[in-house]
Amino acid sequence: MRKRTLHIENFGPISNATVELRTINMFIGEQAIGKSTMAKLIAVFTDAISLYRLIKDDVDAWHSMLKDHNLLVYLDGKYQVVYEEIDDDWHLHVECSPEGISSSISTDGKVISDKTMIADEILRFSKSHNVGDSRFTGGDMDVNTRLDNVTNSIYIPAERIIYSVLTNLMPALALANATIPKNLLRFMVELGNAKSEYPRFDIPLLGIEFKHEATEDSIVIDQTHKNIPMTAASSGIQSLVPLMLVINYAVSKRYYTSYVIEEPECNLFPTKQVELFRYLLKTVKHLGRTLTVTTHSPYLLAAMNNILFAGMLAEKYGQGIKKYIDGILPDPYRLTLKECSVYSLGKDINGGMYCRSLLDDETGMIDYNSLDGVSETLGDEFDALQRTVMEYKSKLHE
């Protein structure tokens, strides 16, 4: 069984964290706690092409990838980033630190330490496990002749609300790539490609149709047929449209195996947040693909819990119950514990940060106390106010 782990120490806001990467990964937590840093590193290490470059080109590739994701600022100090991948007797170990990049592969009872052999073995393993674009993992491939912006992972930033109205400025912005992180430029390129591929694109989730025209992008509202420029659309629409366009283009036209999405819920009403998350799960879920999501939303956490509950029921009771569950959560929206990782990131009492799994191995679901701590806190606050009123009224009558 394939197992992947990422260990991070003293890198940016992350003081110490170890996460297991599965098919679907979710990270929830407050701002500036390290979710984006974690997600960007996952985008690097779940990409066979990036791993190839990292091992072949060593520190130069590592610094280049960090620059691509605007993480170079975190290179100060003593840090460690370790990625491990195990599949039966195949064991890859990659370690990045100020001292350099070290790597090894153990397979068939042998330890491979030669960098060229390790890099080639990664591509061979990826190809044999249906992971990655066959254009770049074929036997006659020379990765060194490819453009260094070729990756098998796509990063969809929370800032996409800006790019939904800036895509037409791509030629000018591309000239400024020294100051714009390459992962954001890649997203903008794919957004431009998606607009060209889907000049008219239905988004039933919001009851709108997106229209791409040479002069101006717009949306058409289904109910009123009213045409509204994208620049005048709501923030939720401006956030959702580029996400939907790029995801559909990436899945149908590209060979990305790792999809990393920051805050898919941006500016959406809670019910739409849940609908979007399930749509993403259904669209991306496929053999060899990985979906990683960062979020602030307890609604997505609750949605994930229902997805796990449905998967647990189907796995436990089999075909007899599946026909009943299908009417509530069909198979594309069901997952089992072994397919998911859910982590909470936050500040601990000592001033550092914590990263803990929210999954309960016994129940196969998210720990109940973790589902919505904010609502519980507000409920306690409301109860305290009620008690205060009762005590105050009691004193008035004394």
Coordinates of C-alpha atoms in Angstrom, one line a residue:
M1 CA 0.0 0.0 0.0
R2 CA 1.4 3.4 -1.0
K3 CA 2.2 5.7 1.8
R4 CA 3.5 9.3 1.5
T5 CA 4.6 11.6 4.4
L6 CA 5.9 15.1 4.6
H7 CA 7.8 16.3 7.6
I8 CA 8.6 20.0 8.1
E9 CA 10.7 21.7 10.8
N10 CA 11.4 25.4 11.3
F11 CA 10.3 26.4 7.8
G12 CA 8.5 29.7 7.8
P13 CA 5.5 29.6 10.2
I14 CA 5.7 25.8 10.6
S15 CA 7.8 24.9 13.6
N16 CA 7.2 21.1 13.6
A17 CA 4.6 19.1 11.5
T18 CA 4.4 15.7 10.1
V19 CA 1.5 14.9 7.7
E20 CA 0.5 11.8 5.8
L21 CA -0.6 12.6 2.3
R22 CA -3.5 10.6 0.9
T23 CA -5.8 10.9 -2.1
I24 CA -7.7 13.8 -0.4
N25 CA -6.0 16.2 2.0
M26 CA -7.6 19.0 4.0
F27 CA -5.9 21.6 6.2
I28 CA -8.0 23.9 8.4
G29 CA -6.8 26.7 10.6
E30 CA -6.7 30.4 11.2
Q31 CA -4.7 32.9 9.1
A32 CA -0.9 33.0 9.0
I33 CA -0.5 29.6 10.7
G34 CA 1.2 27.8 7.8
K35 CA -1.6 26.3 5.7
S36 CA -0.4 27.9 2.4
T37 CA 3.2 27.0 3.1
M38 CA 2.2 23.4 3.7
A39 CA 0.1 23.4 0.5
K40 CA 2.8 24.8 -1.6
L41 CA 5.3 22.2 -0.4
I42 CA 2.8 19.5 -1.1
A43 CA 2.5 20.8 -4.6
V44 CA 6.2 20.4 -5.0
F45 CA 6.6 16.9 -3.5
T46 CA 3.5 15.3 -5.0
D47 CA 4.8 16.1 -8.5
A48 CA 7.1 13.5 -10.1
I49 CA 8.6 16.1 -12.5
S50 CA 9.5 18.4 -9.6
L51 CA 11.0 15.5 -7.7
Y52 CA 13.1 14.6 -10.7
R53 CA 14.4 18.2 -11.1
L54 CA 15.0 18.5 -7.3
I55 CA 17.2 15.4 -7.2
K56 CA 19.0 16.0 -10.5
D57 CA 19.7 19.7 -10.0
D58 CA 20.0 19.7 -6.2
V59 CA 20.0 23.1 -4.4
D60 CA 19.5 25.1 -7.6
A61 CA 16.2 23.3 -8.3
W62 CA 15.1 23.6 -4.7
H63 CA 15.7 27.3 -4.6
S64 CA 14.0 27.7 -8.0
M65 CA 10.9 25.8 -6.7
L66 CA 10.7 27.9 -3.6
K67 CA 11.0 31.0 -5.6
D68 CA 8.2 29.7 -7.9
H69 CA 5.9 29.5 -4.8
N70 CA 7.2 32.7 -3.1
L71 CA 8.8 30.7 -0.3
L72 CA 12.5 31.8 -0.6
V73 CA 12.1 34.1 2.3
Y74 CA 11.9 31.1 4.6
L75 CA 15.4 29.8 3.9
D76 CA 16.9 31.7 6.8
G77 CA 17.9 29.6 9.8
K78 CA 18.0 25.8 10.4
Y79 CA 15.2 24.1 8.7
Q80 CA 14.4 20.6 7.5
V81 CA 11.9 19.3 4.9
V82 CA 11.7 15.5 4.5
Y83 CA 9.5 13.7 2.0
E84 CA 9.1 9.9 2.1
E85 CA 7.2 7.6 -0.2
I86 CA 6.8 3.9 0.4
D87 CA 5.1 1.3 -1.8
D88 CA 5.7 -2.3 -0.8
D89 CA 9.5 -2.6 -1.0
W90 CA 10.0 0.7 -2.8
H91 CA 11.1 3.5 -0.5
L92 CA 12.0 7.0 -1.5
H93 CA 13.6 9.5 0.9
V94 CA 14.3 13.1 0.0
E95 CA 15.6 15.6 2.6
C96 CA 16.1 19.3 2.1
S97 CA 18.0 21.5 4.6
P98 CA 20.6 24.3 4.5
E99 CA 23.3 21.7 4.0
G100 CA 21.8 20.6 0.7
I101 CA 19.5 18.0 -0.8
S102 CA 20.0 14.3 0.1
S103 CA 18.0 11.4 -1.4
S104 CA 18.0 7.7 -1.6
I105 CA 15.8 4.9 -2.9
S106 CA 15.6 1.4 -1.4
T107 CA 14.1 -1.2 -3.8
D108 CA 14.4 -4.9 -4.2
G109 CA 16.8 -5.1 -1.3
K110 CA 19.2 -2.5 -2.8
V111 CA 19.9 1.1 -1.8
I112 CA 20.3 3.5 -4.7
S113 CA 22.2 6.7 -3.9
D114 CA 23.3 7.9 -7.4
K115 CA 21.2 11.0 -8.2
T116 CA 20.7 10.2 -11.8
M117 CA 19.6 6.7 -11.1
I118 CA 17.2 8.0 -8.3
A119 CA 15.7 10.6 -10.7
D120 CA 15.1 8.0 -13.4
E121 CA 13.7 5.5 -10.9
I122 CA 11.1 8.2 -9.8
L123 CA 9.9 8.6 -13.4
R124 CA 9.8 4.8 -13.9
F125 CA 7.8 4.3 -10.7
S126 CA 5.4 7.2 -11.6
K127 CA 4.8 5.7 -15.0
S128 CA 4.2 2.2 -13.7
H129 CA 1.7 3.6 -11.1
N130 CA -0.3 5.7 -13.7
V131 CA 1.0 8.9 -12.0
G132 CA 2.0 11.8 -14.3
D133 CA 1.8 12.9 -17.8
S134 CA 3.0 10.2 -20.3
R135 CA 4.5 13.0 -22.4
F136 CA 7.1 13.5 -19.6
T137 CA 7.4 10.0 -18.1
G138 CA 8.0 8.1 -21.3
G139 CA 11.1 6.0 -21.8
D140 CA 12.6 8.3 -24.4
M141 CA 12.1 11.5 -22.4
D142 CA 14.9 13.9 -21.7
V143 CA 13.5 16.1 -18.9
N144 CA 16.5 18.4 -19.1
T145 CA 15.4 19.5 -22.5
R146 CA 11.9 20.5 -21.3
L147 CA 10.9 24.0 -20.0
D148 CA 11.5 24.3 -16.3
N149 CA 7.9 25.4 -15.8
V150 CA 6.5 22.0 -16.7
T151 CA 4.9 20.4 -13.7
N152 CA 2.4 17.7 -12.9
S153 CA 0.8 19.8 -10.1
I154 CA -1.4 22.8 -10.3
Y155 CA -1.7 25.4 -7.6
I156 CA -5.0 27.4 -7.5
P157 CA -4.4 30.5 -5.2
A158 CA -6.9 32.3 -3.0
E159 CA -5.9 35.4 -4.9
R160 CA -7.8 34.0 -8.0
I161 CA -10.4 36.7 -7.5
I162 CA -7.9 39.2 -8.9
Y163 CA -7.0 37.1 -11.9
S164 CA -10.6 36.6 -13.0
V165 CA -10.5 40.2 -14.3
L166 CA -6.8 40.4 -15.3
T167 CA -6.3 37.5 -17.7
N168 CA -6.4 39.8 -20.7
L169 CA -3.3 41.5 -19.3
M170 CA -1.3 38.3 -19.4
P171 CA 1.2 39.5 -22.0
A172 CA 2.1 42.5 -19.9
L173 CA 2.2 40.6 -16.6
A174 CA 4.4 37.9 -18.1
L175 CA 7.1 40.5 -18.7
A176 CA 7.0 41.1 -14.9
N177 CA 7.7 37.4 -14.0
A178 CA 10.7 38.4 -11.9
T179 CA 8.3 39.8 -9.3
I180 CA 5.3 37.5 -9.8
P181 CA 5.8 34.0 -8.4
K182 CA 5.8 31.5 -11.2
N183 CA 3.0 29.3 -9.7
L184 CA 0.7 32.3 -10.0
L185 CA 1.8 32.9 -13.6
R186 CA 1.1 29.3 -14.4
F187 CA -2.4 29.6 -12.9
M188 CA -3.0 32.7 -15.1
V189 CA -1.8 30.9 -18.2
E190 CA -4.1 28.0 -17.5
L191 CA -7.0 30.5 -16.9
G192 CA -6.3 32.1 -20.2
N193 CA -6.2 28.7 -21.9
A194 CA -9.4 27.7 -20.2
K195 CA -11.2 30.8 -21.3
S196 CA -10.2 30.1 -24.9
E197 CA -11.3 26.5 -24.6
Y198 CA -14.6 27.3 -23.0
P199 CA -15.8 30.7 -24.4
R200 CA -19.2 29.8 -23.0
F201 CA -19.2 27.8 -19.8
D202 CA -22.2 26.8 -17.7
I203 CA -21.9 27.0 -13.9
P204 CA -25.1 25.4 -12.5
L205 CA -23.8 25.8 -9.0
L206 CA -24.5 29.5 -9.2
G207 CA -27.1 29.5 -12.0
I208 CA -24.9 31.4 -14.4
E209 CA -23.1 31.1 -17.7
F210 CA -19.6 32.5 -18.2
K211 CA -18.9 34.3 -21.6
H212 CA -15.5 35.0 -22.8
E213 CA -15.2 37.6 -25.6
A214 CA -12.4 39.6 -27.0
T215 CA -13.4 42.8 -25.5
E216 CA -14.8 41.8 -22.1
D217 CA -15.7 38.7 -20.0
S218 CA -19.1 38.5 -18.6
I219 CA -21.7 36.3 -17.0
V220 CA -25.3 35.6 -17.9
I221 CA -27.8 35.0 -15.0
D222 CA -30.0 32.0 -15.9
Q223 CA -33.2 33.3 -14.4
T224 CA -33.1 36.9 -15.8
H225 CA -30.8 36.3 -18.8
K226 CA -29.1 39.6 -17.7
N227 CA -25.6 40.1 -18.9
I228 CA -23.1 41.4 -16.3
P229 CA -19.4 42.2 -16.9
M230 CA -17.1 40.1 -14.7
T231 CA -15.7 43.3 -13.3
A232 CA -19.2 44.1 -11.9
A233 CA -19.9 40.6 -10.7
S234 CA -20.1 39.6 -7.0
S235 CA -16.9 38.6 -5.2
G236 CA -18.2 35.0 -5.0
I237 CA -18.6 34.8 -8.7
Q238 CA -15.2 36.4 -9.4
S239 CA -13.6 33.8 -7.1
L240 CA -15.6 30.8 -8.3
V241 CA -15.5 31.3 -12.1
P242 CA -11.7 31.1 -12.5
L243 CA -11.6 28.1 -10.1
M244 CA -14.2 26.2 -12.1
L245 CA -12.7 27.1 -15.5
V246 CA -9.2 26.0 -14.5
I247 CA -10.2 22.8 -12.7
N248 CA -12.3 21.6 -15.7
Y249 CA -9.6 22.6 -18.2
A250 CA -6.8 20.9 -16.1
V251 CA -8.8 17.7 -15.7
S252 CA -9.9 17.4 -19.3
K253 CA -7.0 18.8 -21.2
R254 CA -3.9 18.5 -19.0
Y255 CA -2.2 15.7 -17.2
Y256 CA -1.9 17.1 -13.7
T257 CA -1.9 14.6 -10.9
S258 CA -1.7 17.0 -8.0
Y259 CA -4.4 19.6 -7.5
V260 CA -3.8 22.1 -4.7
I261 CA -6.6 24.6 -4.0
E262 CA -6.5 27.4 -1.5
E263 CA -9.7 28.3 0.2
P264 CA -12.2 27.1 -2.4
E265 CA -15.0 28.5 -0.2
C266 CA -13.9 32.2 -0.7
N267 CA -16.9 34.5 -0.6
L268 CA -19.5 31.8 -1.0
F269 CA -22.6 31.1 1.1
P270 CA -22.3 28.0 3.3
T271 CA -24.5 25.8 1.1
K272 CA -22.6 26.7 -2.0
Q273 CA -19.3 26.0 -0.2
V274 CA -20.5 22.4 0.4
E275 CA -21.8 22.0 -3.1
L276 CA -18.5 23.3 -4.6
F277 CA -16.4 21.0 -2.4
R278 CA -18.4 18.0 -3.5
Y279 CA -18.1 19.1 -7.1
L280 CA -14.3 19.3 -6.8
L281 CA -14.2 15.9 -5.2
K282 CA -16.2 14.3 -8.0
T283 CA -14.2 16.1 -10.7
V284 CA -10.7 15.5 -9.4
K285 CA -11.2 12.1 -7.8
H286 CA -9.4 9.6 -10.1
L287 CA -6.7 7.0 -9.9
G288 CA -3.3 8.6 -9.4
R289 CA -4.6 12.1 -8.6
T290 CA -4.2 14.0 -5.3
L291 CA -6.5 16.8 -4.1
T292 CA -5.2 19.1 -1.4
V293 CA -7.5 21.8 0.1
T294 CA -6.8 24.6 2.6
T295 CA -9.8 26.1 4.3
H296 CA -11.1 28.3 7.1
S297 CA -14.6 26.8 6.8
P298 CA -16.1 24.5 9.4
Y299 CA -18.8 23.8 6.8
L300 CA -16.2 22.0 4.6
L301 CA -15.0 20.1 7.6
A302 CA -18.6 19.0 8.3
A303 CA -19.1 18.1 4.7
M304 CA -15.9 16.0 4.8
N305 CA -17.2 14.2 7.9
N306 CA -20.5 13.2 6.1
I307 CA -18.4 12.0 3.1
L308 CA -16.4 9.8 5.5
F309 CA -19.5 8.6 7.3
A310 CA -21.1 7.5 4.0
G311 CA -17.9 5.8 2.9
M312 CA -17.6 4.0 6.2
L313 CA -21.2 2.7 6.0
A314 CA -20.7 1.5 2.4
E315 CA -17.5 -0.2 3.3
K316 CA -18.9 -1.8 6.5
Y317 CA -22.3 -3.0 5.2
G318 CA -21.6 -3.5 1.5
Q319 CA -24.0 -3.6 -1.4
G320 CA -27.0 -4.0 0.8
I321 CA -26.9 -0.4 2.1
K322 CA -25.3 1.3 -0.9
K323 CA -28.6 1.7 -2.8
Y324 CA -29.9 3.6 0.2
I325 CA -26.8 5.8 0.6
D326 CA -26.7 6.6 -3.1
G327 CA -29.9 8.6 -2.6
I328 CA -28.0 10.8 -0.1
L329 CA -24.4 10.8 -1.1
P330 CA -23.6 8.9 -4.3
D331 CA -20.3 7.0 -4.7
P332 CA -18.3 9.9 -6.2
Y333 CA -18.9 11.8 -2.9
R334 CA -17.9 9.0 -0.6
L335 CA -14.5 8.4 0.9
T336 CA -12.9 6.0 3.4
L337 CA -10.5 6.8 6.2
K338 CA -7.5 5.4 4.2
E339 CA -8.2 7.8 1.4
C340 CA -8.3 11.0 3.5
S341 CA -6.1 13.2 5.7
V342 CA -7.6 16.0 7.7
Y343 CA -5.3 18.3 9.8
S344 CA -5.9 21.2 12.0
L345 CA -3.1 23.9 12.2
G346 CA -3.0 26.4 15.1
K347 CA -1.0 28.1 17.8
D348 CA -0.1 26.1 20.9
I349 CA 0.1 27.5 24.4
N350 CA 3.9 27.8 24.2
G351 CA 3.6 30.2 21.3
G352 CA 4.6 27.7 18.6
M353 CA 2.3 25.9 16.2
Y354 CA 0.6 22.5 16.2
C355 CA -0.5 20.3 13.4
R356 CA -2.7 17.5 14.5
S357 CA -4.9 15.0 12.7
L358 CA -8.6 15.4 13.2
L359 CA -9.4 11.8 12.1
D360 CA -10.5 9.2 14.7
D361 CA -9.2 5.8 13.7
E362 CA -11.9 4.1 15.8
T363 CA -14.9 5.8 14.2
G364 CA -13.4 6.4 10.8
M365 CA -14.6 10.0 10.9
I366 CA -13.5 13.4 12.2
D367 CA -13.4 13.9 15.9
Y368 CA -16.7 15.3 17.0
N369 CA -15.2 18.0 19.2
S370 CA -13.3 19.4 16.2
L371 CA -16.2 19.9 13.8
D372 CA -17.1 23.5 14.8
G373 CA -15.3 24.8 17.8
V374 CA -16.4 28.4 16.9
S375 CA -20.1 27.5 17.1
E376 CA -19.5 25.8 20.5
T377 CA -17.6 28.8 21.8
L378 CA -20.4 31.2 20.6
G379 CA -23.0 28.8 22.2
D380 CA -21.1 28.9 25.5
E381 CA -21.0 32.7 25.2
F382 CA -24.7 32.9 24.5
D383 CA -25.5 30.6 27.5
A384 CA -23.3 32.9 29.7
L385 CA -25.2 35.9 28.6
Q386 CA -28.5 34.2 29.4
R387 CA -27.3 33.3 32.8
T388 CA -26.1 36.9 33.4
V389 CA -29.6 38.2 32.5
M390 CA -31.3 35.8 34.8
E391 CA -28.9 36.6 37.7
Y392 CA -29.4 40.4 37.0
K393 CA -33.2 40.1 37.1
S394 CA -33.0 38.0 40.3
K395 CA -31.0 40.8 42.0
L396 CA -33.5 43.4 40.8
H397 CA -36.2 41.6 42.7
E398 CA -34.3 41.2 45.9

